[in-house]
Amino acid sequence: MSTENAPDGVDATKTFALRRGNALTLADDHVYVDRGDDTPIRFAFEDIVEVQYDSFDWFLAVLSVILVLFGGYSTTENVLGGLGFAAAGVGSFYLTYRKRGKLSFNVTGRSKPLIVYPEHSEAAYEAFRPHMSE
């Protein structure tokens, strides 16, 4: 958490690096999200309807591991089928791991929630609490 990567002309109070590049910046009255794909997204704190934090989906991770184990066991009967189940379990676990620490913002005027993956997601979520209680 620093203020070094803030966009130009923004008086940043806190900046959080995103896992896939660039930054999530909290200013006094606005939030800036620069994901590197196009122009930064800017919205006011009062436009935020809800902020959700998902740390890790343990249920899906356990099911993925069970699928890998079942696939390994099934190779005794059908090698190709067992390897298919194991590959599906590994793929499911990989996708579940990639989505850890997800912050999603429901913002007025946007049809879909804005989803970011900060490197320190719990600290970023805690930084939003004072602004959301207003």
PDB file of C-alpha atoms in Angstrom:
ATOM      1  CA  MET A   1       0.000   0.000   0.000  1.00  0.00           C
ATOM      2  CA  SER A   2       1.499   3.291  -1.103  1.00  0.00           C
ATOM      3  CA  THR A   3       0.698   6.476  -2.974  1.00  0.00           C
ATOM      4  CA  GLU A   4       3.478   6.145  -5.553  1.00  0.00           C
ATOM      5  CA  ASN A   5       1.417   4.614  -8.395  1.00  0.00           C
ATOM      6  CA  ALA A   6      -1.440   7.121  -8.233  1.00  0.00           C
ATOM      7  CA  PRO A   7      -2.718   8.567 -11.523  1.00  0.00           C
ATOM      8  CA  ASP A   8      -1.451  12.012 -12.483  1.00  0.00           C
ATOM      9  CA  GLY A   9      -3.315  14.842 -10.798  1.00  0.00           C
ATOM     10  CA  VAL A  10      -4.921  12.616  -8.158  1.00  0.00           C
ATOM     11  CA  ASP A  11      -4.432  13.311  -4.469  1.00  0.00           C
ATOM     12  CA  ALA A  12      -4.291   9.666  -3.419  1.00  0.00           C
ATOM     13  CA  THR A  13      -4.785   8.613   0.164  1.00  0.00           C
ATOM     14  CA  LYS A  14      -4.099   4.917  -0.525  1.00  0.00           C
ATOM     15  CA  THR A  15      -3.022   2.922  -3.563  1.00  0.00           C
ATOM     16  CA  PHE A  16      -3.145  -0.862  -3.845  1.00  0.00           C
ATOM     17  CA  ALA A  17      -1.350  -2.791  -6.580  1.00  0.00           C
ATOM     18  CA  LEU A  18      -3.473  -5.194  -8.600  1.00  0.00           C
ATOM     19  CA  ARG A  19      -2.252  -8.744  -9.232  1.00  0.00           C
ATOM     20  CA  ARG A  20      -2.613  -8.481 -12.998  1.00  0.00           C
ATOM     21  CA  GLY A  21      -1.052  -5.031 -13.276  1.00  0.00           C
ATOM     22  CA  ASN A  22      -1.616  -1.397 -12.391  1.00  0.00           C
ATOM     23  CA  ALA A  23      -3.468  -0.094  -9.338  1.00  0.00           C
ATOM     24  CA  LEU A  24      -6.595   0.608  -7.323  1.00  0.00           C
ATOM     25  CA  THR A  25      -6.385   4.137  -5.905  1.00  0.00           C
ATOM     26  CA  LEU A  26      -8.505   5.700  -3.173  1.00  0.00           C
ATOM     27  CA  ALA A  27      -8.674   9.496  -3.202  1.00  0.00           C
ATOM     28  CA  ASP A  28     -10.605  11.693  -0.790  1.00  0.00           C
ATOM     29  CA  ASP A  29     -13.936  11.346  -2.605  1.00  0.00           C
ATOM     30  CA  HIS A  30     -13.279   9.059  -5.596  1.00  0.00           C
ATOM     31  CA  VAL A  31     -11.945   5.627  -6.495  1.00  0.00           C
ATOM     32  CA  TYR A  32      -9.674   5.141  -9.505  1.00  0.00           C
ATOM     33  CA  VAL A  33      -9.161   1.726 -11.070  1.00  0.00           C
ATOM     34  CA  ASP A  34      -6.399   1.433 -13.644  1.00  0.00           C
ATOM     35  CA  ARG A  35      -6.329  -2.121 -14.998  1.00  0.00           C
ATOM     36  CA  GLY A  36      -4.061  -1.261 -17.910  1.00  0.00           C
ATOM     37  CA  ASP A  37      -6.495  -2.281 -20.629  1.00  0.00           C
ATOM     38  CA  ASP A  38      -7.926   1.154 -21.439  1.00  0.00           C
ATOM     39  CA  THR A  39      -8.672   4.452 -19.717  1.00  0.00           C
ATOM     40  CA  PRO A  40      -8.820   4.362 -15.919  1.00  0.00           C
ATOM     41  CA  ILE A  41     -12.248   3.982 -14.359  1.00  0.00           C
ATOM     42  CA  ARG A  42     -13.286   6.682 -11.898  1.00  0.00           C
ATOM     43  CA  PHE A  43     -16.326   6.677  -9.623  1.00  0.00           C
ATOM     44  CA  ALA A  44     -17.345   8.526  -6.481  1.00  0.00           C
ATOM     45  CA  PHE A  45     -17.722   6.823  -3.121  1.00  0.00           C
ATOM     46  CA  GLU A  46     -21.388   7.814  -2.962  1.00  0.00           C
ATOM     47  CA  ASP A  47     -22.018   5.925  -6.234  1.00  0.00           C
ATOM     48  CA  ILE A  48     -20.894   2.634  -4.676  1.00  0.00           C
ATOM     49  CA  VAL A  49     -23.898   0.517  -3.765  1.00  0.00           C
ATOM     50  CA  GLU A  50     -22.011  -2.490  -2.383  1.00  0.00           C
ATOM     51  CA  VAL A  51     -18.461  -3.773  -1.978  1.00  0.00           C
ATOM     52  CA  GLN A  52     -18.003  -7.545  -1.741  1.00  0.00           C
ATOM     53  CA  TYR A  53     -14.847  -9.334  -0.676  1.00  0.00           C
ATOM     54  CA  ASP A  54     -14.320 -13.020  -1.482  1.00  0.00           C
ATOM     55  CA  SER A  55     -11.122 -14.384   0.031  1.00  0.00           C
ATOM     56  CA  PHE A  56     -11.102 -17.971  -1.287  1.00  0.00           C
ATOM     57  CA  ASP A  57     -13.789 -20.481  -2.230  1.00  0.00           C
ATOM     58  CA  TRP A  58     -12.784 -23.421  -0.049  1.00  0.00           C
ATOM     59  CA  PHE A  59     -15.841 -25.474  -0.977  1.00  0.00           C
ATOM     60  CA  LEU A  60     -14.994 -25.397  -4.676  1.00  0.00           C
ATOM     61  CA  ALA A  61     -11.308 -26.062  -3.929  1.00  0.00           C
ATOM     62  CA  VAL A  62     -12.160 -29.177  -1.904  1.00  0.00           C
ATOM     63  CA  LEU A  63     -14.520 -30.395  -4.640  1.00  0.00           C
ATOM     64  CA  SER A  64     -11.739 -29.889  -7.205  1.00  0.00           C
ATOM     65  CA  VAL A  65      -9.310 -31.951  -5.135  1.00  0.00           C
ATOM     66  CA  ILE A  66     -11.923 -34.690  -4.734  1.00  0.00           C
ATOM     67  CA  LEU A  67     -12.415 -34.670  -8.515  1.00  0.00           C
ATOM     68  CA  VAL A  68      -8.661 -35.121  -9.028  1.00  0.00           C
ATOM     69  CA  LEU A  69      -8.592 -38.001  -6.520  1.00  0.00           C
ATOM     70  CA  PHE A  70     -11.613 -39.633  -8.151  1.00  0.00           C
ATOM     71  CA  GLY A  71      -9.950 -39.271 -11.551  1.00  0.00           C
ATOM     72  CA  GLY A  72      -6.782 -40.873 -10.239  1.00  0.00           C
ATOM     73  CA  TYR A  73      -8.738 -43.757  -8.770  1.00  0.00           C
ATOM     74  CA  SER A  74     -10.784 -44.152 -11.972  1.00  0.00           C
ATOM     75  CA  THR A  75      -7.679 -44.727 -14.065  1.00  0.00           C
ATOM     76  CA  THR A  76      -7.680 -48.316 -12.796  1.00  0.00           C
ATOM     77  CA  GLU A  77     -10.913 -48.941 -14.752  1.00  0.00           C
ATOM     78  CA  ASN A  78     -10.664 -46.467 -17.632  1.00  0.00           C
ATOM     79  CA  VAL A  79      -7.427 -44.565 -18.188  1.00  0.00           C
ATOM     80  CA  LEU A  80      -8.796 -41.936 -20.556  1.00  0.00           C
ATOM     81  CA  GLY A  81     -11.884 -41.248 -18.441  1.00  0.00           C
ATOM     82  CA  GLY A  82      -9.867 -41.033 -15.230  1.00  0.00           C
ATOM     83  CA  LEU A  83      -7.381 -38.648 -16.775  1.00  0.00           C
ATOM     84  CA  GLY A  84     -10.288 -36.517 -18.022  1.00  0.00           C
ATOM     85  CA  PHE A  85     -11.731 -36.246 -14.506  1.00  0.00           C
ATOM     86  CA  ALA A  86      -8.304 -35.446 -13.063  1.00  0.00           C
ATOM     87  CA  ALA A  87      -7.689 -32.764 -15.706  1.00  0.00           C
ATOM     88  CA  ALA A  88     -11.102 -31.210 -14.993  1.00  0.00           C
ATOM     89  CA  GLY A  89     -10.280 -31.125 -11.267  1.00  0.00           C
ATOM     90  CA  VAL A  90      -6.886 -29.511 -11.852  1.00  0.00           C
ATOM     91  CA  GLY A  91      -8.454 -26.903 -14.157  1.00  0.00           C
ATOM     92  CA  SER A  92     -11.194 -26.163 -11.651  1.00  0.00           C
ATOM     93  CA  PHE A  93      -8.688 -25.733  -8.829  1.00  0.00           C
ATOM     94  CA  TYR A  94      -6.533 -23.417 -10.966  1.00  0.00           C
ATOM     95  CA  LEU A  95      -9.489 -21.174 -11.798  1.00  0.00           C
ATOM     96  CA  THR A  96     -10.598 -21.126  -8.169  1.00  0.00           C
ATOM     97  CA  TYR A  97      -7.105 -20.141  -7.039  1.00  0.00           C
ATOM     98  CA  ARG A  98      -6.909 -17.345  -9.622  1.00  0.00           C
ATOM     99  CA  LYS A  99     -10.118 -15.803  -8.273  1.00  0.00           C
ATOM    100  CA  ARG A 100      -8.896 -15.563  -4.681  1.00  0.00           C
ATOM    101  CA  GLY A 101      -9.030 -12.146  -3.034  1.00  0.00           C
ATOM    102  CA  LYS A 102     -11.715 -10.757  -5.320  1.00  0.00           C
ATOM    103  CA  LEU A 103     -13.167  -7.306  -4.673  1.00  0.00           C
ATOM    104  CA  SER A 104     -16.330  -6.500  -6.579  1.00  0.00           C
ATOM    105  CA  PHE A 105     -17.994  -3.095  -6.635  1.00  0.00           C
ATOM    106  CA  ASN A 106     -21.635  -2.579  -7.515  1.00  0.00           C
ATOM    107  CA  VAL A 107     -21.677   0.984  -8.802  1.00  0.00           C
ATOM    108  CA  THR A 108     -24.657   3.114  -9.759  1.00  0.00           C
ATOM    109  CA  GLY A 109     -24.846   3.441 -13.539  1.00  0.00           C
ATOM    110  CA  ARG A 110     -22.923   0.217 -14.322  1.00  0.00           C
ATOM    111  CA  SER A 111     -24.824  -2.891 -15.339  1.00  0.00           C
ATOM    112  CA  LYS A 112     -22.059  -5.290 -14.281  1.00  0.00           C
ATOM    113  CA  PRO A 113     -20.031  -5.146 -11.076  1.00  0.00           C
ATOM    114  CA  LEU A 114     -16.459  -3.909 -11.381  1.00  0.00           C
ATOM    115  CA  ILE A 115     -14.132  -6.745 -10.307  1.00  0.00           C
ATOM    116  CA  VAL A 116     -10.498  -6.269  -9.265  1.00  0.00           C
ATOM    117  CA  TYR A 117      -7.903  -8.553  -7.696  1.00  0.00           C
ATOM    118  CA  PRO A 118      -5.578  -6.542  -5.392  1.00  0.00           C
ATOM    119  CA  GLU A 119      -2.338  -8.085  -4.162  1.00  0.00           C
ATOM    120  CA  HIS A 120      -3.380  -7.299  -0.584  1.00  0.00           C
ATOM    121  CA  SER A 121      -7.123  -7.687  -0.932  1.00  0.00           C
ATOM    122  CA  GLU A 122      -8.021  -7.765   2.747  1.00  0.00           C
ATOM    123  CA  ALA A 123      -6.201  -4.477   3.378  1.00  0.00           C
ATOM    124  CA  ALA A 124      -7.925  -2.928   0.356  1.00  0.00           C
ATOM    125  CA  TYR A 125     -11.328  -4.062   1.634  1.00  0.00           C
ATOM    126  CA  GLU A 126     -10.590  -2.632   5.074  1.00  0.00           C
ATOM    127  CA  ALA A 127      -9.656   0.701   3.472  1.00  0.00           C
ATOM    128  CA  PHE A 128     -13.188   0.931   2.030  1.00  0.00           C
ATOM    129  CA  ARG A 129     -14.988   0.411   5.341  1.00  0.00           C
ATOM    130  CA  PRO A 130     -14.814   4.024   6.578  1.00  0.00           C
ATOM    131  CA  HIS A 131     -16.206   5.270   3.264  1.00  0.00           C
ATOM    132  CA  MET A 132     -19.039   2.751   3.132  1.00  0.00           C
ATOM    133  CA  SER A 133     -20.392   3.502   6.609  1.00  0.00           C
ATOM    134  CA  GLU A 134     -21.299   7.060   5.630  1.00  0.00           C
TER     135      GLU A 134
END
